[in-house]
Short mmCIF file of C-alpha atoms in Angstrom, two decimals:
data_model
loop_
_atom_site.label_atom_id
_atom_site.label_comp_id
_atom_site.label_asym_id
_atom_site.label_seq_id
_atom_site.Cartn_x
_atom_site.Cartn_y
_atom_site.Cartn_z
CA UNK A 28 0.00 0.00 0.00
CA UNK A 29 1.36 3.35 -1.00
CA UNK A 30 -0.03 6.40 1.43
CA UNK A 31 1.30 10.01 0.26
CA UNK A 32 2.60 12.42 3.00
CA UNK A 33 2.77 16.02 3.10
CA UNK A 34 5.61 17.00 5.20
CA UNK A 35 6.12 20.76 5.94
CA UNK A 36 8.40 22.86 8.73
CA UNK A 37 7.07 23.84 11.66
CA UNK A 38 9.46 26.77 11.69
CA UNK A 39 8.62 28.09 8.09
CA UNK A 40 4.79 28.27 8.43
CA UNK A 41 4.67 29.55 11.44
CA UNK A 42 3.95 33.17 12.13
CA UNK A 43 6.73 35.04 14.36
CA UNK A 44 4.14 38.37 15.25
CA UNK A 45 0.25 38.54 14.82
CA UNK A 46 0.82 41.45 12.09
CA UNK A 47 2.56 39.00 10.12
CA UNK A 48 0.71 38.00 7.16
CA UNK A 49 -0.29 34.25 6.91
CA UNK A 50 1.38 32.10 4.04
CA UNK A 51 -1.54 31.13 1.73
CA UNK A 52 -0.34 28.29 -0.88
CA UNK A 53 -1.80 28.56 -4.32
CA UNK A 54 -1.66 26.00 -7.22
CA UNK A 55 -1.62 27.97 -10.18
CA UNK A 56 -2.69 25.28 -12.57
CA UNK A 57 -4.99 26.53 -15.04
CA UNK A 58 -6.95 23.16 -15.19
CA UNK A 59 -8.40 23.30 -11.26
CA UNK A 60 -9.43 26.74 -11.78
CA UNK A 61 -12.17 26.41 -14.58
CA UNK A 62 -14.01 29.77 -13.46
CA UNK A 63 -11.26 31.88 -12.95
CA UNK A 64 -11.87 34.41 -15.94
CA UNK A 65 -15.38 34.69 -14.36
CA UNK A 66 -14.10 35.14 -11.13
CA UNK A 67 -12.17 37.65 -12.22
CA UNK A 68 -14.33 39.67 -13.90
CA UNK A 69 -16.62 39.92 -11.32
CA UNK A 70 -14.19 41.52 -9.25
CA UNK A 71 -12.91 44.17 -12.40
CA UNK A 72 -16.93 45.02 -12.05
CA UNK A 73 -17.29 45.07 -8.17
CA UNK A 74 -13.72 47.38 -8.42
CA UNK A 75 -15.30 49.71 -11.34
CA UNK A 76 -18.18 50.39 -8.84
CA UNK A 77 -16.31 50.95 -5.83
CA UNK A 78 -14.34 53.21 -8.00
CA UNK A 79 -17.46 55.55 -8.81
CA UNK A 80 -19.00 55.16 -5.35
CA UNK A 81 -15.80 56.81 -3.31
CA UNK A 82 -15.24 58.95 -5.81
CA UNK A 83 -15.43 62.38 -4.02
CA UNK A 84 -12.82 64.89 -5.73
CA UNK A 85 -14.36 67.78 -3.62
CA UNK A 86 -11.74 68.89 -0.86
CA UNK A 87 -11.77 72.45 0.39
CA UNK A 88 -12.49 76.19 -0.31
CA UNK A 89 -10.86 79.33 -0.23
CA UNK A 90 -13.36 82.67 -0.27
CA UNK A 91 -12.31 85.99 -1.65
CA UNK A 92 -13.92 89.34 -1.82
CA UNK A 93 -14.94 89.00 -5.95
CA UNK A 94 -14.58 86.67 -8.92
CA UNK A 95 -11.51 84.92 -9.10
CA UNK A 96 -9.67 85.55 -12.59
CA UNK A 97 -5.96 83.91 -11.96
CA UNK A 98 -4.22 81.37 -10.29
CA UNK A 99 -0.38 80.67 -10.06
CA UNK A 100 1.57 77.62 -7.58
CA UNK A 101 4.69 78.27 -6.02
CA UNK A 102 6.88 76.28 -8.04
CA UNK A 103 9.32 75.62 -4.22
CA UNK A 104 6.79 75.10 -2.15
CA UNK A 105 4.07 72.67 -2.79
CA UNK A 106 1.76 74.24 -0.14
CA UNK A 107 1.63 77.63 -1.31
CA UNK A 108 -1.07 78.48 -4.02
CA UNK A 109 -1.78 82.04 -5.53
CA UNK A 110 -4.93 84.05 -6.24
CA UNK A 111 -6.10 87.11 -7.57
CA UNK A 112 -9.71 88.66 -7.56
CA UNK A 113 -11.62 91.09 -9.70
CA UNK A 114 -11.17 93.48 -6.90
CA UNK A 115 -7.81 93.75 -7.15
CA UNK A 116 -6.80 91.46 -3.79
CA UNK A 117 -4.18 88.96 -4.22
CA UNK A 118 -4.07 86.26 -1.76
CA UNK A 119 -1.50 83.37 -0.72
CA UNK A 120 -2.92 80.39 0.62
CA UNK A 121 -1.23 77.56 2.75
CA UNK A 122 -3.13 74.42 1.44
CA UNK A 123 -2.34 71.94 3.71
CA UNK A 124 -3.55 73.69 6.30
CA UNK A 125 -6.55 75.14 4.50
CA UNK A 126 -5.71 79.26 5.47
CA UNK A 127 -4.76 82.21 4.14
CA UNK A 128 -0.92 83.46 4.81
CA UNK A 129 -1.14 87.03 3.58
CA UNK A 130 -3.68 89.57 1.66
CA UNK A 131 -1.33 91.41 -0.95
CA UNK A 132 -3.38 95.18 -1.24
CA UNK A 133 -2.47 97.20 -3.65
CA UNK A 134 -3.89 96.71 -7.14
CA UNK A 135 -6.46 99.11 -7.97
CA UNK A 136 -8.32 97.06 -10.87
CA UNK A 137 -8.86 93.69 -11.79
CA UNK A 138 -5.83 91.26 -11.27
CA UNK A 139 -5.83 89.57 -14.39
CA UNK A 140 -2.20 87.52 -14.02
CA UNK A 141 0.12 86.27 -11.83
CA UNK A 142 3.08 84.65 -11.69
CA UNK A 143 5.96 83.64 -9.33
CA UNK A 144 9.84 83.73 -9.78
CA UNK A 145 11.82 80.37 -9.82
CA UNK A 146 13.34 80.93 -6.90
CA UNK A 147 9.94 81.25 -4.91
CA UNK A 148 10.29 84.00 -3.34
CA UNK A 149 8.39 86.50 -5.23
CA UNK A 150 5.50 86.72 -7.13
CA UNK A 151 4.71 89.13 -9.80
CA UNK A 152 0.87 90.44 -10.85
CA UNK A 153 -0.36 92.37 -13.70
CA UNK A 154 -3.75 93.81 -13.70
CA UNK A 155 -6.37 96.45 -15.28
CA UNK A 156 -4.98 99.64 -13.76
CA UNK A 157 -2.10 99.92 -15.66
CA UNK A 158 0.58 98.29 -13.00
CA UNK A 159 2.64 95.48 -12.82
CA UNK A 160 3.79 94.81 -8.97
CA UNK A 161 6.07 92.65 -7.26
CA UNK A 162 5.74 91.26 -3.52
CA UNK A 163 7.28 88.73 -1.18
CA UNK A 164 5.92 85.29 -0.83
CA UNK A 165 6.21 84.03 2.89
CA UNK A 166 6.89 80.74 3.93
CA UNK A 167 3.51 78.94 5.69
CA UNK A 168 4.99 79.12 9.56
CA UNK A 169 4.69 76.12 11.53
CA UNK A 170 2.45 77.76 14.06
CA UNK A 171 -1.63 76.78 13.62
CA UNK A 172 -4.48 79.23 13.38
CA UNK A 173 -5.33 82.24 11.77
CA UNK A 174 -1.80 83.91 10.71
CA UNK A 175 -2.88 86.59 7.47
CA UNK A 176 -1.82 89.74 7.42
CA UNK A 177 -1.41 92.25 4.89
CA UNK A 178 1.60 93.27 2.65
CA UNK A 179 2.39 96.09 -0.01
CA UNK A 180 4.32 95.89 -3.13
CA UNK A 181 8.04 95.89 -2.94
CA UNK A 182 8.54 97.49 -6.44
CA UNK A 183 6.19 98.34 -8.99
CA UNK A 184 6.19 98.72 -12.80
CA UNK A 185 3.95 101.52 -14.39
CA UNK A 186 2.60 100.73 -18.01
CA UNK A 187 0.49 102.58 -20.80
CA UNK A 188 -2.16 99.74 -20.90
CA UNK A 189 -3.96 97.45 -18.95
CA UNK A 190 -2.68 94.21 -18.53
CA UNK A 191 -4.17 91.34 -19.17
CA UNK A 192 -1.26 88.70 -18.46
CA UNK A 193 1.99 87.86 -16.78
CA UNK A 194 4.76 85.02 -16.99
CA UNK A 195 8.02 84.99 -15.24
CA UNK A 196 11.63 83.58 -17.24
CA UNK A 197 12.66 80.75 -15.88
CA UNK A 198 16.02 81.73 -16.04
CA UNK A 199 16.36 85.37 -16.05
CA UNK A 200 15.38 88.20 -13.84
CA UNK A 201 12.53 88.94 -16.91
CA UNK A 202 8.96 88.78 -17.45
CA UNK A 203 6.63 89.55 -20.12
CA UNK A 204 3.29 91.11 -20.06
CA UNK A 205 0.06 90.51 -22.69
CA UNK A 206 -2.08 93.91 -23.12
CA UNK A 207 -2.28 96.04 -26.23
CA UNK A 208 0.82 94.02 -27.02
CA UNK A 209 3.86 92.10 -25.62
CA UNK A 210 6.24 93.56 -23.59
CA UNK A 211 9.39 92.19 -22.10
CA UNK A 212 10.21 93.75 -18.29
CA UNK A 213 13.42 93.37 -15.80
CA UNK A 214 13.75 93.63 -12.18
CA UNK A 215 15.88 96.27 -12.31
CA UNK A 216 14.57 98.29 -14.86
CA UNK A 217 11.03 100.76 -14.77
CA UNK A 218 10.56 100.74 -18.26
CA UNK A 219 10.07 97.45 -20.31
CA UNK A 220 13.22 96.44 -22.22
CA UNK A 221 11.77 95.58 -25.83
CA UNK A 222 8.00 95.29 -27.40
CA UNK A 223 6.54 92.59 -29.22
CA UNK A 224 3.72 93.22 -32.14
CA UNK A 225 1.92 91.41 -34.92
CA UNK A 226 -0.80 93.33 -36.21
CA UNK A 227 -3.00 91.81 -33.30
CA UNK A 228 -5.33 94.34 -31.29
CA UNK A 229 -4.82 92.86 -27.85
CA UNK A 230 -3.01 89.89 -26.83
CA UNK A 231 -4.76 87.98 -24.33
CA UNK A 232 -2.42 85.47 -22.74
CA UNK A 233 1.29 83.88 -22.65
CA UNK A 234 3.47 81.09 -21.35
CA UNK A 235 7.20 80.60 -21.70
CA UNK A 236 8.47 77.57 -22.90
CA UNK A 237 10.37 75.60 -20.12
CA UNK A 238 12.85 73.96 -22.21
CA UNK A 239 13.61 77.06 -24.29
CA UNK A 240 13.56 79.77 -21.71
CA UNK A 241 13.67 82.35 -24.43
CA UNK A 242 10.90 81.33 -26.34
CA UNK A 243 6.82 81.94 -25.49
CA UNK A 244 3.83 81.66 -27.12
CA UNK A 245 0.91 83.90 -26.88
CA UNK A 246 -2.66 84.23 -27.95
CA UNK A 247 -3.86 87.50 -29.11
CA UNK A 248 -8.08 88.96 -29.70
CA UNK A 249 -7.46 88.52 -33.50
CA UNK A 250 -7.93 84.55 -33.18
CA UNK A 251 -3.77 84.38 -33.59
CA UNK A 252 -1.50 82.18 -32.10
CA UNK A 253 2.24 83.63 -31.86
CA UNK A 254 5.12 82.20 -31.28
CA UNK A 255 7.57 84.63 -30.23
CA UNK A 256 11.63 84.77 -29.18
CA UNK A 257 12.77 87.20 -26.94
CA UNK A 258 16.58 86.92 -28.89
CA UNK A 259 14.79 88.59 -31.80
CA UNK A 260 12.58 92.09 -32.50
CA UNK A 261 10.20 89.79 -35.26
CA UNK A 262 7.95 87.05 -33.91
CA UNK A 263 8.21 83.26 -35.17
CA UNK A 264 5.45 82.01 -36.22
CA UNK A 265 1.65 82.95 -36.26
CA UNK A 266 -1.43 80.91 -36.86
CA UNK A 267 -4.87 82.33 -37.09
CA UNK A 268 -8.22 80.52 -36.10
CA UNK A 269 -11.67 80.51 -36.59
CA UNK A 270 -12.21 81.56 -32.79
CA UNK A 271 -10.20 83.77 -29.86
CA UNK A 272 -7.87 80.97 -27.91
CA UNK A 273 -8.12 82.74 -24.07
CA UNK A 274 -5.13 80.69 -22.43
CA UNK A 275 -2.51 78.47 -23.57
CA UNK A 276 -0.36 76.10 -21.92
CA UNK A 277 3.33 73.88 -22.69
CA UNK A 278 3.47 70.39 -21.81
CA UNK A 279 6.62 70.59 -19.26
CA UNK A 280 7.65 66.85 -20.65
CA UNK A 281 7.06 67.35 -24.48
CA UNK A 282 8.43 71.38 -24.95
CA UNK A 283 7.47 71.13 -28.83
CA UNK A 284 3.57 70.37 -27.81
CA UNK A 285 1.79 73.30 -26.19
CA UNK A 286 -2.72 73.79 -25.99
CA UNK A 287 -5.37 76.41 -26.41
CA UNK A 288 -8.23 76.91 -24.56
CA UNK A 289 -10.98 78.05 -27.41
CA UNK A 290 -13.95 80.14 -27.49
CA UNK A 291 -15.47 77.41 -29.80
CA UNK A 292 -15.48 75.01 -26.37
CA UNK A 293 -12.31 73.30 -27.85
CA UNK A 294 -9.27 72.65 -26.79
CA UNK A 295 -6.25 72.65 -29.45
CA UNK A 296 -3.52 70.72 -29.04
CA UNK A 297 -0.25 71.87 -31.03
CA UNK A 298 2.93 70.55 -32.30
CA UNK A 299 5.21 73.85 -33.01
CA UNK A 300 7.04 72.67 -35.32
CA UNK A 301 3.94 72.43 -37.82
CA UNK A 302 0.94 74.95 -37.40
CA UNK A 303 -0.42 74.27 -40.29
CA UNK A 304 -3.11 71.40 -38.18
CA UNK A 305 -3.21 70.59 -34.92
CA UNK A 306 -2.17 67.02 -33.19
CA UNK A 307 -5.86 66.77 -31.21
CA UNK A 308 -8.64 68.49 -30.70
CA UNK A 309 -10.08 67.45 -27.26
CA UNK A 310 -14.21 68.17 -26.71
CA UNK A 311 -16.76 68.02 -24.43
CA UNK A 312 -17.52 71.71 -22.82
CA UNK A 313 -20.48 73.22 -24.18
CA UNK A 314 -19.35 76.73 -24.04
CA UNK A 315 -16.36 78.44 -24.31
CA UNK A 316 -13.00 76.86 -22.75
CA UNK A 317 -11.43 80.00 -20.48
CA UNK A 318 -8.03 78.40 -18.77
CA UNK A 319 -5.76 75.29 -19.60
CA UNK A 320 -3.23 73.97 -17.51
CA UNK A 321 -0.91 71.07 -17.64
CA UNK A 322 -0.14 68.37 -15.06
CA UNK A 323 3.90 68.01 -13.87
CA UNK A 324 3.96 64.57 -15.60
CA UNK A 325 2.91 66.01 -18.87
CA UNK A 326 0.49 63.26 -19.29
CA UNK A 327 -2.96 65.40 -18.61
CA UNK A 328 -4.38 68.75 -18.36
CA UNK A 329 -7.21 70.61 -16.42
CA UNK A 330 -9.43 72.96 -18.21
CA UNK A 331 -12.06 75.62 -16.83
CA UNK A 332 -15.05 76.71 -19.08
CA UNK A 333 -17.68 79.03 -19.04
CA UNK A 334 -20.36 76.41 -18.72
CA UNK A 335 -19.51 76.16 -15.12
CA UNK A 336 -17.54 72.78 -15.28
CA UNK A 337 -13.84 71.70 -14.94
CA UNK A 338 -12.49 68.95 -16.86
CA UNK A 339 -9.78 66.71 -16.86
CA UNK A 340 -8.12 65.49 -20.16
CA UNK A 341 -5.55 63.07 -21.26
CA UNK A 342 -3.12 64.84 -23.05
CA UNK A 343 -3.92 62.57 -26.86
CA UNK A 344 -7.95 61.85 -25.90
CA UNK A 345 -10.42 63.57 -27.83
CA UNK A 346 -12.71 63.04 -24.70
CA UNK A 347 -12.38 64.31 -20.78
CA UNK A 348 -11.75 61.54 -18.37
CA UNK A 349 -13.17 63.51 -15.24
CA UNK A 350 -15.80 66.51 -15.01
CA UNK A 351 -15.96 68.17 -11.67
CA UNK A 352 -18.78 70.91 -10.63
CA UNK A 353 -21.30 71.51 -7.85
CA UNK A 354 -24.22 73.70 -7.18
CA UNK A 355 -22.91 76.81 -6.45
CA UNK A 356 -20.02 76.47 -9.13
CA UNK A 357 -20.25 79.76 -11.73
CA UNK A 358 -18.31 80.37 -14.80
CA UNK A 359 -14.59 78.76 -14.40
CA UNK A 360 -11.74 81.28 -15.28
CA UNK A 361 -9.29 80.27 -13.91
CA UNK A 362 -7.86 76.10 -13.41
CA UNK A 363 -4.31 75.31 -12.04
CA UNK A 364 -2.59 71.90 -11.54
CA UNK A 365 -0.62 71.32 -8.32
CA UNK A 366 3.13 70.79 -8.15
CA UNK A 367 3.19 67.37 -7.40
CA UNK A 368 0.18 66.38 -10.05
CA UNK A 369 -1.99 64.97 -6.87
CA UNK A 370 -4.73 68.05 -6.75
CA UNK A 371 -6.42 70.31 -9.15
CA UNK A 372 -7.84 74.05 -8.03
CA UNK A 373 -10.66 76.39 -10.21
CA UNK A 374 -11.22 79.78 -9.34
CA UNK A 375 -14.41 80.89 -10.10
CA UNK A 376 -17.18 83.46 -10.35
CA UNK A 377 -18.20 82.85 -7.25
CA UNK A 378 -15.64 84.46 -5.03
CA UNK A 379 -14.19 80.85 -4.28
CA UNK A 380 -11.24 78.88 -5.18
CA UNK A 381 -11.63 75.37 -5.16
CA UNK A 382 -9.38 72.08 -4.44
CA UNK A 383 -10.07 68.82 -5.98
CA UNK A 384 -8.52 65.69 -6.53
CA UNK A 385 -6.78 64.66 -9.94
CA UNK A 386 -7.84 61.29 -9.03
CA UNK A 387 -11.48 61.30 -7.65
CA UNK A 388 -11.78 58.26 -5.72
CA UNK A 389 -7.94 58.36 -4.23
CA UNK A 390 -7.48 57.91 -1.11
CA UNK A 391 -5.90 60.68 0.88
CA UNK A 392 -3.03 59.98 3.91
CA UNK A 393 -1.09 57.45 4.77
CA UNK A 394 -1.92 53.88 3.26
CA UNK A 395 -1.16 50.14 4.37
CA UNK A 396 0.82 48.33 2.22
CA UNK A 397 -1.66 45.58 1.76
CA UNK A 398 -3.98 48.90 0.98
CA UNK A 399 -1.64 50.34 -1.98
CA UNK A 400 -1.61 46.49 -3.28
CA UNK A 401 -5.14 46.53 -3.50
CA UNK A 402 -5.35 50.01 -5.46
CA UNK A 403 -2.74 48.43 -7.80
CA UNK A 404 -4.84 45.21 -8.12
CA UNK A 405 -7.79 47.39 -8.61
CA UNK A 406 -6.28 49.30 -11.32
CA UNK A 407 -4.99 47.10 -13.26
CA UNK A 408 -8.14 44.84 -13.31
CA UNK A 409 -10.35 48.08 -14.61
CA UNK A 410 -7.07 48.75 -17.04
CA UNK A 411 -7.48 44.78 -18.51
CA UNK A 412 -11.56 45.26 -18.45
CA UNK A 413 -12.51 48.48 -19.38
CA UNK A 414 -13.47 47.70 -23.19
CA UNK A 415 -16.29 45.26 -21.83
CA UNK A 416 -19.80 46.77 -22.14
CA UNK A 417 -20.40 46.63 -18.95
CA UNK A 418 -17.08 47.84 -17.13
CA UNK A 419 -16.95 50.60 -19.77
CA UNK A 420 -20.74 51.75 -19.20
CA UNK A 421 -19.83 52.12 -15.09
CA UNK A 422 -16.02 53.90 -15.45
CA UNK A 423 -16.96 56.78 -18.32
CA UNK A 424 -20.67 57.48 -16.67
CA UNK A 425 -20.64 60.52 -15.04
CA UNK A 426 -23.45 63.13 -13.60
CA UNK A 427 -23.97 66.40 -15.39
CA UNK A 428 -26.62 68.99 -14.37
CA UNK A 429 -29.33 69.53 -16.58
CA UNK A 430 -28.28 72.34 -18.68
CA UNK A 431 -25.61 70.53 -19.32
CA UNK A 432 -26.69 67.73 -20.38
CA UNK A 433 -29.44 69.23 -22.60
CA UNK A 434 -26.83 71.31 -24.15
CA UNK A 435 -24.64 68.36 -25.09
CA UNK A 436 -27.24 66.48 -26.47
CA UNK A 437 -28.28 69.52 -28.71
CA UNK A 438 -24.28 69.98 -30.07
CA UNK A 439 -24.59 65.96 -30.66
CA UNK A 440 -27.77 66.57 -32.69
CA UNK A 441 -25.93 69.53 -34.65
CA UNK A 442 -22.91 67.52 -35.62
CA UNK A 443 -24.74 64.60 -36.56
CA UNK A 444 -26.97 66.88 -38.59
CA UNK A 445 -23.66 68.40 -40.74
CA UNK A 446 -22.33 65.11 -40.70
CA UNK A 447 -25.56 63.48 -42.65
CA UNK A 448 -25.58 66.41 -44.95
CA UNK A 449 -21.84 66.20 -45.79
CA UNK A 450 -22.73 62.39 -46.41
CA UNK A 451 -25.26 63.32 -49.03
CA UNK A 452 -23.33 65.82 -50.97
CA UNK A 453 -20.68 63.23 -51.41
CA UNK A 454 -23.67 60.98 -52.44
CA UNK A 455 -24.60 63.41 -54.96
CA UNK A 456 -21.60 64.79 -56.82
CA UNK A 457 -19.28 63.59 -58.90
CA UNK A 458 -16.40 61.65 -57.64
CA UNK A 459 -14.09 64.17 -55.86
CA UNK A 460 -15.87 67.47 -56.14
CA UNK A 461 -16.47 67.38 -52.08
CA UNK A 462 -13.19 67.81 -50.66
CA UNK A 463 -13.52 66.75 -46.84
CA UNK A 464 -11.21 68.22 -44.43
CA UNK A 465 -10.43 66.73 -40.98
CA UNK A 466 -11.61 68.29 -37.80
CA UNK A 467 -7.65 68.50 -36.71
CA UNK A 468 -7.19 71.22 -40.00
CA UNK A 469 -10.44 73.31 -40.03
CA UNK A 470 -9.51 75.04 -37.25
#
């Protein structure tokens, strides 16, 4: 008679501390685990709706005086977060600890830019009244409580126009403005160094490149996009739309690649090395896209809109992966990524400027590792499932409010309309008369 033993070690199976985690033994053979694809993708759908159920992006609010029109981020100090109001009050907020550090008085009109020196430790805003000043950004002191105060300018830059945008060099003691046109400012110097024109009545917005510090691209009232160099009196490049672009943005990890935020409710993605079309065109608002801002990584952007919505975007999807809004939400102007990717803020006009999560059902604090290993698992089974019917239905549903949604639905009737009419000219002329132009070049 032949009897089959299992002999194991005392010593290796045997837990040394309660927190240790029991040995579980596993035979992997496919053949005694004839429902494991099921099993499986039960738990992809169970993780998809745990997903959507603690998703709650909503984390805090900061209150000013009037309608919040900029935002900047300290780029030393994660913590620290910028914000300037329609009644000229520029605040600096400690995030963390959910107060404000200092009320910067001085502006006499709108604040319609800021923007704050690499080293962190000033910030520089433009506004309506004509001014450009500069102020000192505190560190958040350890102390809790109430701690603002207010400061006044350190130096301040008189101009002919009002301004209605700032960005700081990222090497250099410069910055340039957007009003009637471009002008390039030092520290040390009252009047701007050199003036940048192209036929364009106002210029509405610009961003320096971060990999070539002396290049920056603007957007001007005329429906341009320039491209200028501050080595040179001519601009670069220009490209002209069918729509004003109010904001654009560089992606920090691909320098060539920059977007615009359009009036059209469009947002333009662009390779600068070839105008001519653009690389995506990423929809979804229903009114016009005000502020565009990209993540650290370089893989996503947040964008605010009119329609009183933020959205999240993957930086090569047509389509938002996240929409964020709430009741008392107004008109977006202003949307801002954080420094380490993990939150995103909107000021609005509503007097309030709001922190959410990039990641709307993340957990927040300090996880377990058996926790993180779950959120991993968890990912990647929505990552393997997320093209079946069902998985997909439950990750890309989200609420909208009813204008909205009705609003949407309308634009989706329009396009469909224009796209069945294009289908039956082509159906009734001759064979190449109807040229059809991708979405990517009629813009």
């Amino acid at each position: 008679m032949k009897v089959k033993l299992i002999n194991r070690s005392e010593e290796k199976y045997t837990r040394e501390r309660a927190q240790d985690v029991q040995k579980v033994h596993r035979n992997l053979d496919p053949q005694l685990h004839p429902f494991e694809k099921a099993v499986e993708y039960t738990r992809a759908l169970t993780a998809a709706k745990m997903d959507r159920m603690f998703a709650k992006p909503f984390v805090a609010s900061f209150m000013h005086d009037d309608g919040v029109n900029c935002l900047a981020r300290n780029p030393k100090r994660l913590n620290s977060l910028l914000s300037g109001s329609a009644d000229g009050d520029i605040r600096i907020w400690d995030v963390a600890a959910k107060r404000c550090l200092r009320k910067l008085v001085g502006h006499k009109g709108a604040v319609r830019g800021i923007s704050v020196t690499p080293d962190g430790s000033h910030a520089i805003s433009a506004a309506t009244d004509c001014t450009v000043k500069m102020w000192n950004v505190p560190f958040a002191p350890f102390v809790s409580g109430q701690v603002q105060t207010d400061d006044a300018p350190v130096v301040e830059f008189v101009g002919t126009h009002a301004f209605l945008g700032i960005d700081h060099h990222s090497t250099k003691n410069q910055f340039a403005t957007a009003g009637a046109d471009v002008q390039l400012w030092d520290h040390g110097h009252i009047e701007p160094l050199s003036t940048f024109s192209w036929g364009s009545d106002t210029v509405t917005s610009l961003r320096f490149n971060p990999a070539e510090p002396d290049l920056f691209a603007a957007t001007s009232s005329d429906r341009g996009i320039v491209l200028y160099d501050i080595r040179s009196s001519t601009p670069v490049r220009k490209v002209v739309m069918q729509m004003k672009s109010n904001a654009v943005s560089w992606n920090p990890m691909e320098p060539l690649n920059f977007t615009v935020a359009n009036d059209d409710s469009c947002l333009y993605s662009y390779d600068m090395r070839n105008l001519s079309m653009s690389t995506c065109v990423h929809k979804d608002f229903v009114s016009a896209a005000m502020d565009v801002d990209y993540s650290p990584t370089g893989k996503e952007f947040v964008a605010g809109s009119y329609d009183r919505t933020l959205r999240i975007f993957k930086t090569g999807g047509g389509h938002s992966r996240e929409v964020y809004h709430t009741k008392r939400m107004q008109r977006v102007f202003a949307s801002l990524f954080s420094g380490d990717g993990t939150f995103v803020f909107s000021g609005s006009d509503d007097m309030n400027v709001r922190v959410w999560k990039a990641e709307a059902s993340e957990h927040l604090g300090t996880l377990l590792p058996r926790e993180k290993q779950k959120d991993v698992y968890n990912k990647a089974l929505i990552e393997k499932h997320k093209h079946l019917p069902e998985v997909k239905r439950i990750i890309r549903h989200r609420h909208l409010p009813g204008s909205i949604y009705k609003a949407k639905k309308l634009r989706r009737d329009m396009e469909d309309s224009e796209a069945k009419k294009l289908r039956n000219r082509i159906a009734h002329s001759a064979p190449g008369a109807v040229q059809v132009k991708p979405a990517r070049k009629k813009k």
